[in-house]
Coordinates of C-alpha atoms and ligand atoms in Angstrom, one line a residue:
X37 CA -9.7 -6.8 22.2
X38 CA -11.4 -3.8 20.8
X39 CA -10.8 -3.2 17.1
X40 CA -12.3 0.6 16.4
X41 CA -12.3 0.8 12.6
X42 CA -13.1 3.8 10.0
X43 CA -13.9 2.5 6.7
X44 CA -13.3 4.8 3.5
X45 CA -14.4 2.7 0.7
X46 CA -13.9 5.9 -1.7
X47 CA -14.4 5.7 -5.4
X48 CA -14.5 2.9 -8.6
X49 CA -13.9 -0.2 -6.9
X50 CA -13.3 0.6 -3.4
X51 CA -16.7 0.0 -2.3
X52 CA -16.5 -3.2 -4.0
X53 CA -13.1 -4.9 -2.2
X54 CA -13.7 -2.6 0.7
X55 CA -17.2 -4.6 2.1
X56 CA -15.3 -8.2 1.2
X57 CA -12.2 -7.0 3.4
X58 CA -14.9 -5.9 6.3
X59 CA -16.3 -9.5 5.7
X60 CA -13.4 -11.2 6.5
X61 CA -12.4 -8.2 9.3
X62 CA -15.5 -9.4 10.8
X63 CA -15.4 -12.9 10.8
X64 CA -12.0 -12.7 12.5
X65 CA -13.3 -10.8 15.2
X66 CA -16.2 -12.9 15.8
X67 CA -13.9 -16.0 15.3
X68 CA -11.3 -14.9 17.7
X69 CA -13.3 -13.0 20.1
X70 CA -12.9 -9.3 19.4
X71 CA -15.4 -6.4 19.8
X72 CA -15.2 -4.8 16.3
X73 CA -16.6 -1.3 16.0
X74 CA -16.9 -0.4 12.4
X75 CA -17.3 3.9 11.3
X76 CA -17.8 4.1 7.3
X77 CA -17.5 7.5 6.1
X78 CA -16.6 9.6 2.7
X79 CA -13.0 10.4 1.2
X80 CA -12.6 11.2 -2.3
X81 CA -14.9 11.8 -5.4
X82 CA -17.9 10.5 -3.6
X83 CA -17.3 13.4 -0.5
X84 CA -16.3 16.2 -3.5
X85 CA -19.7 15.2 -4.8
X86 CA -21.7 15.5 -1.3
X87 CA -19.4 18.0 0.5
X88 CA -17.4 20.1 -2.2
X89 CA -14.4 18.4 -0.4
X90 CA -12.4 15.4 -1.1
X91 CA -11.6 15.2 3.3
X92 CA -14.4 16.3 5.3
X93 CA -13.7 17.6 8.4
X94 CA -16.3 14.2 9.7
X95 CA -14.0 12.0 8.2
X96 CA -10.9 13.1 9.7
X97 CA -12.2 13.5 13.3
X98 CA -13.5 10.0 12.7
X99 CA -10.1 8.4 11.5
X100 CA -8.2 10.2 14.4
X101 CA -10.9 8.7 16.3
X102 CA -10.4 5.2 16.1
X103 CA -7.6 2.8 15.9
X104 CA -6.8 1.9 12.3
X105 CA -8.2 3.1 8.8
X106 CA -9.5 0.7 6.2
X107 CA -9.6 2.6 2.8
X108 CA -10.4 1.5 -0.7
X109 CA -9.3 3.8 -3.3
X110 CA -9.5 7.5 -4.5
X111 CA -9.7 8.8 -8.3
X112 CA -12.7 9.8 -10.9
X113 CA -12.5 10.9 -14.4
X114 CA -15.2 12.9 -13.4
X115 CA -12.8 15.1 -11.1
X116 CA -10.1 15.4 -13.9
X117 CA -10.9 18.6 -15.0
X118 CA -11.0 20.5 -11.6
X119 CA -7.2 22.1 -9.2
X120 CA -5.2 19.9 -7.8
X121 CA -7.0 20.7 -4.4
X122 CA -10.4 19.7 -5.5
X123 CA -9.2 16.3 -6.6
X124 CA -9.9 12.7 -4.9
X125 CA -6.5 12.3 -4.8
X126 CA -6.0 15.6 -2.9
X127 CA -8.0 14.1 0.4
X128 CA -6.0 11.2 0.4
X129 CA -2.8 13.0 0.2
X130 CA -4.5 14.8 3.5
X131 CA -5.4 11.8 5.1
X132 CA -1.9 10.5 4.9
X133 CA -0.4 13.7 6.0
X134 CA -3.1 14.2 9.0
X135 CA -2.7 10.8 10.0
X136 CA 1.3 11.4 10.0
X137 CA 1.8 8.5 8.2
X138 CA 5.6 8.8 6.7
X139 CA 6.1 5.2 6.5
X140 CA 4.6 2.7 4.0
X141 CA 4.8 -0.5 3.9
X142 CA 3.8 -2.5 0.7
X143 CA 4.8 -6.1 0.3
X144 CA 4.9 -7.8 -2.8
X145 CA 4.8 -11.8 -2.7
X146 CA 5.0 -14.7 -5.6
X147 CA 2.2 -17.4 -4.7
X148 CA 3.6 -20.8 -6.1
X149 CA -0.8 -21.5 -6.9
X150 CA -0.2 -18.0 -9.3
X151 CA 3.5 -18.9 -11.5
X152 CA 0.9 -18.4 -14.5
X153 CA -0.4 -14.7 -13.8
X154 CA 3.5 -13.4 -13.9
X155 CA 4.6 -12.2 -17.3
X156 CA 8.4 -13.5 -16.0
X157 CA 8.9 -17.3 -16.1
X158 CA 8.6 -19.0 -12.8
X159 CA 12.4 -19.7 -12.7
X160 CA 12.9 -15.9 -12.3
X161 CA 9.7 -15.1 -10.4
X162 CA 9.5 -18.2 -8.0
X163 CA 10.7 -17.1 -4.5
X164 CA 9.7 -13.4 -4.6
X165 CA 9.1 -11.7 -1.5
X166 CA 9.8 -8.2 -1.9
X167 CA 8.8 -5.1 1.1
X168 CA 8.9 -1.8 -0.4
X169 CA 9.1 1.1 2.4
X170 CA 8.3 3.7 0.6
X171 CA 8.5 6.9 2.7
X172 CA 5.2 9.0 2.4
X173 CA 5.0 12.6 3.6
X174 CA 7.8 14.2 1.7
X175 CA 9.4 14.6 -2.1
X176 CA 7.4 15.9 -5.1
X177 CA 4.2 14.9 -3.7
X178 CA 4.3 17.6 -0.8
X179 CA 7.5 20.0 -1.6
X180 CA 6.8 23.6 -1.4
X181 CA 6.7 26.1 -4.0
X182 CA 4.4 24.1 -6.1
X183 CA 2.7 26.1 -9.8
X184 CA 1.3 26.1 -13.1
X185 CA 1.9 29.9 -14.0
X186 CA 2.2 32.6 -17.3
X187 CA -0.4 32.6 -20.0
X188 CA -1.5 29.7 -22.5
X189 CA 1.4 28.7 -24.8
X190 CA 4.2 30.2 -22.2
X191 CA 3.0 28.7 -19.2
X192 CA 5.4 27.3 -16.5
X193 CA 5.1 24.1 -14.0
X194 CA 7.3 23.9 -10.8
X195 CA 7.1 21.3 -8.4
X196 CA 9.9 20.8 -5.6
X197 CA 11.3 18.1 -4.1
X198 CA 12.7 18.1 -0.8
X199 CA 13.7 16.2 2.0
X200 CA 15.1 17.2 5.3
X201 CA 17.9 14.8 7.2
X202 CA 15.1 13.8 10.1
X203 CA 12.6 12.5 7.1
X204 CA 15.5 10.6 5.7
X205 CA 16.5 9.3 9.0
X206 CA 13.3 8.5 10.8
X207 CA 12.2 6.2 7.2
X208 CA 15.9 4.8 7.4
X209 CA 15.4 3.2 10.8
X210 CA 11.7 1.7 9.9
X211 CA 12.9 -0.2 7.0
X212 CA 16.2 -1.3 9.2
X213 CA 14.0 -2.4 12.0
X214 CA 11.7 -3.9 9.1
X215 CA 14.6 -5.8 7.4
X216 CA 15.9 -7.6 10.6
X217 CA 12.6 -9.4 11.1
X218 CA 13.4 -10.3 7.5
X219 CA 16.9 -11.4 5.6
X220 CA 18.3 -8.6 7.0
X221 CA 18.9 -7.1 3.3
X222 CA 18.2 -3.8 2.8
X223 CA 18.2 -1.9 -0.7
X224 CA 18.4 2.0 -0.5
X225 CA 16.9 3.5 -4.0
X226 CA 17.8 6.4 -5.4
X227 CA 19.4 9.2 -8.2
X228 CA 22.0 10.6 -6.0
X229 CA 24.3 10.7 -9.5
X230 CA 21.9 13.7 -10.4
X231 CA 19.5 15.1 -7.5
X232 CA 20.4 16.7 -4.5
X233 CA 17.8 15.2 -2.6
X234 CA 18.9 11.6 -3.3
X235 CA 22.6 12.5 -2.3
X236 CA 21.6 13.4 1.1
X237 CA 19.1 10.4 1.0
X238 CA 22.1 8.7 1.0
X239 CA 24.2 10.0 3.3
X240 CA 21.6 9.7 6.0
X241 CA 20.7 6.0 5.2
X242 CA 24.4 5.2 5.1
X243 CA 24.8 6.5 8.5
X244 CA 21.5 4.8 10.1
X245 CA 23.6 1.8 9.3
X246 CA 26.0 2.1 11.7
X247 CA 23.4 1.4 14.4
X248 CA 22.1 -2.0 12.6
X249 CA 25.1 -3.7 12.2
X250 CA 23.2 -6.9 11.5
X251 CA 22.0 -5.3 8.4
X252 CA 23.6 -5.6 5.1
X253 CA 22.8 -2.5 3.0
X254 CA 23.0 -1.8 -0.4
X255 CA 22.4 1.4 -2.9
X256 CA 21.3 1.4 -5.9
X257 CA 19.8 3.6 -8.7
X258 CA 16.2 4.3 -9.6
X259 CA 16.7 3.4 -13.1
X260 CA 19.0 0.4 -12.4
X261 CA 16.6 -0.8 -9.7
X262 CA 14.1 -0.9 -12.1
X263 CA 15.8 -3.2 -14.6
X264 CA 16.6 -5.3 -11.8
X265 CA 13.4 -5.8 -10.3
X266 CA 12.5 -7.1 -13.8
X267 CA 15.3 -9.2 -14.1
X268 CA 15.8 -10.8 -11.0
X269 CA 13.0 -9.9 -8.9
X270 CA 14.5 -12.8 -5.9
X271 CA 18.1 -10.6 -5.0
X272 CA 15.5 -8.1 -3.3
X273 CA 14.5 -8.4 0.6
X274 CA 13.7 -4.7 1.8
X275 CA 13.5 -2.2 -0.6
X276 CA 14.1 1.3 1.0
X277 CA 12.9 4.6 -1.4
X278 CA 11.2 8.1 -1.3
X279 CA 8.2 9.1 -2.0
X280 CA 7.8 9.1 -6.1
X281 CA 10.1 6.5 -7.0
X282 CA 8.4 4.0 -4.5
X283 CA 4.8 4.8 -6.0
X284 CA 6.6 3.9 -9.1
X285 CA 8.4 0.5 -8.3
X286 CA 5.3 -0.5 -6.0
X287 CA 2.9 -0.6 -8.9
X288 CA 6.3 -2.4 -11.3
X289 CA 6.6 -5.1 -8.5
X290 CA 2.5 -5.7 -8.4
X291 CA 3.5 -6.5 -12.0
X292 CA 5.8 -9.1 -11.1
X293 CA 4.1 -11.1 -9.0
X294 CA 1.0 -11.1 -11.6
X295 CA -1.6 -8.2 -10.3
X296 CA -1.5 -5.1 -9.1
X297 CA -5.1 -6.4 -7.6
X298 CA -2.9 -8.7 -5.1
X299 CA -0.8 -5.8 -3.4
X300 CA -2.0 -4.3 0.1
X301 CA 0.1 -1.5 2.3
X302 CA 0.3 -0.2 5.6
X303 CA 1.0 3.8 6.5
X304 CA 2.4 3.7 9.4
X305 CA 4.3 6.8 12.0
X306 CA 1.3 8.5 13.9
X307 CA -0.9 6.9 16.1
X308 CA -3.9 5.4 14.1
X309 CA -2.4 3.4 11.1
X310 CA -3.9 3.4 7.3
X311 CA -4.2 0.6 5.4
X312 CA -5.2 0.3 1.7
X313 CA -5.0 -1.8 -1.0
X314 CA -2.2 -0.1 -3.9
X315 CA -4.6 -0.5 -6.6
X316 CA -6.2 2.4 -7.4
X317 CA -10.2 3.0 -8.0
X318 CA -10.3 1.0 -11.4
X319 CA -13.2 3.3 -12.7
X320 CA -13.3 0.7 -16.3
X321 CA -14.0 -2.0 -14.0
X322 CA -16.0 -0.4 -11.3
X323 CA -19.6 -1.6 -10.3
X324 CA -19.2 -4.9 -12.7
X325 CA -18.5 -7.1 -8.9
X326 CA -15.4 -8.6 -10.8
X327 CA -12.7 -6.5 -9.3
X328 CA -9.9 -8.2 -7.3
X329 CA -10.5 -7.4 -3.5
X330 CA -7.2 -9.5 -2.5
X331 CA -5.2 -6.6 -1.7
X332 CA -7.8 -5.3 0.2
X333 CA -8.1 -8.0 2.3
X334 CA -4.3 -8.3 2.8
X335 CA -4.6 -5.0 4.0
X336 CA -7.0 -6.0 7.0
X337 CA -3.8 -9.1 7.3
X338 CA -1.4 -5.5 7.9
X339 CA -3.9 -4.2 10.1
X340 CA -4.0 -6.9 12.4
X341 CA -0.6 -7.5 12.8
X342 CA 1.0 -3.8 12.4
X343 CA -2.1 -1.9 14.6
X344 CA -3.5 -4.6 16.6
X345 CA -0.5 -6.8 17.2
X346 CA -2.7 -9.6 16.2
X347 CA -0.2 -12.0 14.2
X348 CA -2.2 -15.5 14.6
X349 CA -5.4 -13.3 13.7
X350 CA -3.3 -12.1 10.4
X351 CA -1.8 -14.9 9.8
X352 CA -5.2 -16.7 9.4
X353 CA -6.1 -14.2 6.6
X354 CA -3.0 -14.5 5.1
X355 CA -3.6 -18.4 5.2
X356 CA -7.0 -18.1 3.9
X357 CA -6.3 -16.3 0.7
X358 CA -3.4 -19.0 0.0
X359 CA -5.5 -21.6 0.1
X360 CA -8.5 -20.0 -1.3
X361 CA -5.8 -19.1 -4.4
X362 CA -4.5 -22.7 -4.3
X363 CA -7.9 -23.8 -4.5
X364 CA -8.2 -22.2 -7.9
X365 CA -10.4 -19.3 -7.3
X366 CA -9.2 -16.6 -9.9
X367 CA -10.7 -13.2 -10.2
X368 CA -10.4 -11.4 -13.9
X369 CA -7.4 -10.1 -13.4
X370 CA -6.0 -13.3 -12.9
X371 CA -7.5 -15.7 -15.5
X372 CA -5.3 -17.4 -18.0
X373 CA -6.9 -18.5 -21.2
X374 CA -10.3 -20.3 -20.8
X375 CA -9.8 -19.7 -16.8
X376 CA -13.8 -19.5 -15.1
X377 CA -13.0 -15.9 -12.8
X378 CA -15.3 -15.5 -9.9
X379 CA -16.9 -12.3 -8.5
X380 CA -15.7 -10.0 -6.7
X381 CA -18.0 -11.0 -3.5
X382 CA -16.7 -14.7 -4.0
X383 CA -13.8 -14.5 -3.3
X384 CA -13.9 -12.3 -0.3
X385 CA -16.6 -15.1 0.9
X386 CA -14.2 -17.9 0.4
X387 CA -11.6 -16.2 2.5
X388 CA -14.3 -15.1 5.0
X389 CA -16.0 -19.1 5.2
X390 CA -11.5 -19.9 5.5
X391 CA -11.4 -17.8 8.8
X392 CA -14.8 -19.1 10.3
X393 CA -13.6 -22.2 9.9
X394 CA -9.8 -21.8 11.0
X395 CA -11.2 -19.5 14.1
X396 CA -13.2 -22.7 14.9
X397 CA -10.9 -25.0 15.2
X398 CA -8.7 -23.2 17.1
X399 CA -10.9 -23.4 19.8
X400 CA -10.9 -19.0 20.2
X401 CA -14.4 -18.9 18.8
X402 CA -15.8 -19.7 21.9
X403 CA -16.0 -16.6 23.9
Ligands
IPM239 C1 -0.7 5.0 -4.5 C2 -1.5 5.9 -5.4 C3 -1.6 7.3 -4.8 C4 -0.1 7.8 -4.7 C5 -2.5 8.3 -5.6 C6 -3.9 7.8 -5.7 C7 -2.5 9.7 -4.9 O1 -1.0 5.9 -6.7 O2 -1.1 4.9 -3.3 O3 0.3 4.5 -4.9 O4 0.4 8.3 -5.7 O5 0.5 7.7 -3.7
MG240 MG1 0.6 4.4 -6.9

């Protein structure tokens, strides 16, 4: 199979767990016989630097042109200073919008070889599988008016959050078709006893229901969802949100299953998918090759199964960085006192050598 790839390793660390994920990528094509054809180009800081624009036009022409995206992250202090459309996070905001990406996936998993990393005891954390679909292209992030106006001292801010019934709906059915190849629970999130937005959120979710009847769905609120996901992080399957409020319980649930560095996503709803891991460019850390590249390379796991329709291929990845974990390799995120962490570059090799072997001796190596 042809796998046409765009790479956007970005800023901090995304160059860093971006080439480990592309070692493993590559392995598994050559492993399973698949004609991988890699595109690297600029998003972020490191295009506002070249270009003067955090999404060049080459970049997106090259991510329409091929079948998935492979991203790393966006984000520099140096930016901080400059409008909102001259930030790195502004060209990823694009990216997602131009690649009509309104649903986003982003699993968060215990691993029995990690019950140390979590700051809840294993008897809470043990058996966490959580999927948040958090729904991309609408809310604060994108609601129109948007401002900062008036003078110093009497200045004004306005953002806007809206959502139309389609959004609601066409996020509603992904996390319902999501949840029956799951437990067939579904959470809806939400404020709907104070926003407008939420109670329509709602009302839309609550009627997608009707056609999954083998879904059991369940609201709850933002702030309540939040205690809960702390408390008993296991009563959650699917986890169903909008935009903000998933950005925020994302980054709580990469807490709860002991990194942030662990947690990949897919962004899914248009016809070339994007795939990144959730942490973000970890400028303290960057450059130093001890930077977690797990979630990266989860992220090629969601690219072969959600773009390529390659489960056995993601499977194998998924495998590899179970065993690699089991094995005890530990990045510096996840040391425990005394804990040896390895680089960056060896742990993406000992998931890479996993998947030349696996590939191997399943005989598809061959061809
Ligand atoms: C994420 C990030 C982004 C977001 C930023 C970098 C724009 O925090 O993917 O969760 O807020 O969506
Ligand atoms: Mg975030």
């Amino acid at each position: 199979m042809q796998l046409r790839v765009t790479s956007l390793p970005g800023d901090g660390i995304g160059p860093e767990v971006t080439s480990q994920a592309i070692c493993v990528l590559e392995e598994v094509a050559s492993g399973f016989g698949h004609d991988l054809e890699l595109d690297e180009k600029e998003i972020g800081g490191v295009a506002l630097a070249k270009y003067g624009n955090p999404l060049p036009d080459a970049t997106i022409q090259a991510c329409l042109a091929s079948h998935a995206v492979l991203l790393g992250a966006v984000g520099s202090p140096a930016f901080d200073q400059n409008p909102r459309e001259r930030r790195p996070e502004a060209g990823l905001l694009r990216l997602r919008q131009e690649l009509g990406a309104f649903a986003n996936l982003r699993p968060a998993v215990y691993y029995p070889a990690l019950a140390a990393c979590s700051p809840l005891r294993e008897e809470i954390v043990k058996g966490t599988d959580i999927l948040i679909v958090r729904e991309l292209l609408g809310g604060l992030y994108f609601g129109q008016p948007r401002s900062i106006e008036g003078n110093r001292g009497e200045r004004h801010a306005l953002n806007t959050m809206r959502y139309s019934e389609a959004e609601i709906d066409r996020i509603a059915r992904v996390a319902f078709q999501l949840a029956l190849t799951r437990r067939r629970r579904l959470l809806s999130v939400d404020k709907s006893n104070v926003l407008e937005c939420s109670r329509l959120w709602r009302e839309v979710v609550t009627s997608v229901a009707c056609d999954f009847p083998g879904v059991d769905l369940s609201h709850m609120y933002v702030d309540s969802a939040a205690m809960s996901l702390a408390l008993k992080p296991t009563d959650f399957d699917v986890i169903l949100t909008e935009n903000m409020f998933g950005d925020i319980l994302s980054d709580q649930a990469g807490g709860v299953v002991g990194s942030l560095g662990l947690l990949a996503s897919a962004s899914l709803g248009g016809a070339v998918g994007l795939y990144e891991p959730v942490h973000g460019s970890a400028p303290d850390i960057a450059g130093r090759g001890i930077a977690n590249p797990l979630g990266a390379i989860l992220s090629v796991a969601l690219m072969l199964r959600h773009t390529f329709n390659l489960p056995k291929e993601a499977e194998c990845v998924e495998a590899g960085v179970t065993s690699t974990l089991m094995g005890g390799f530990r990045t510096r995120d996840l040391t425990r006192n005394g804990e040896r962490a390895v680089t960056t570059e060896e742990m993406g090799g000992q998931i890479a050598e996993f998947v030349r072997l696996a590939a191997g001796t399943s005989g598809q190596g061959a061809s």
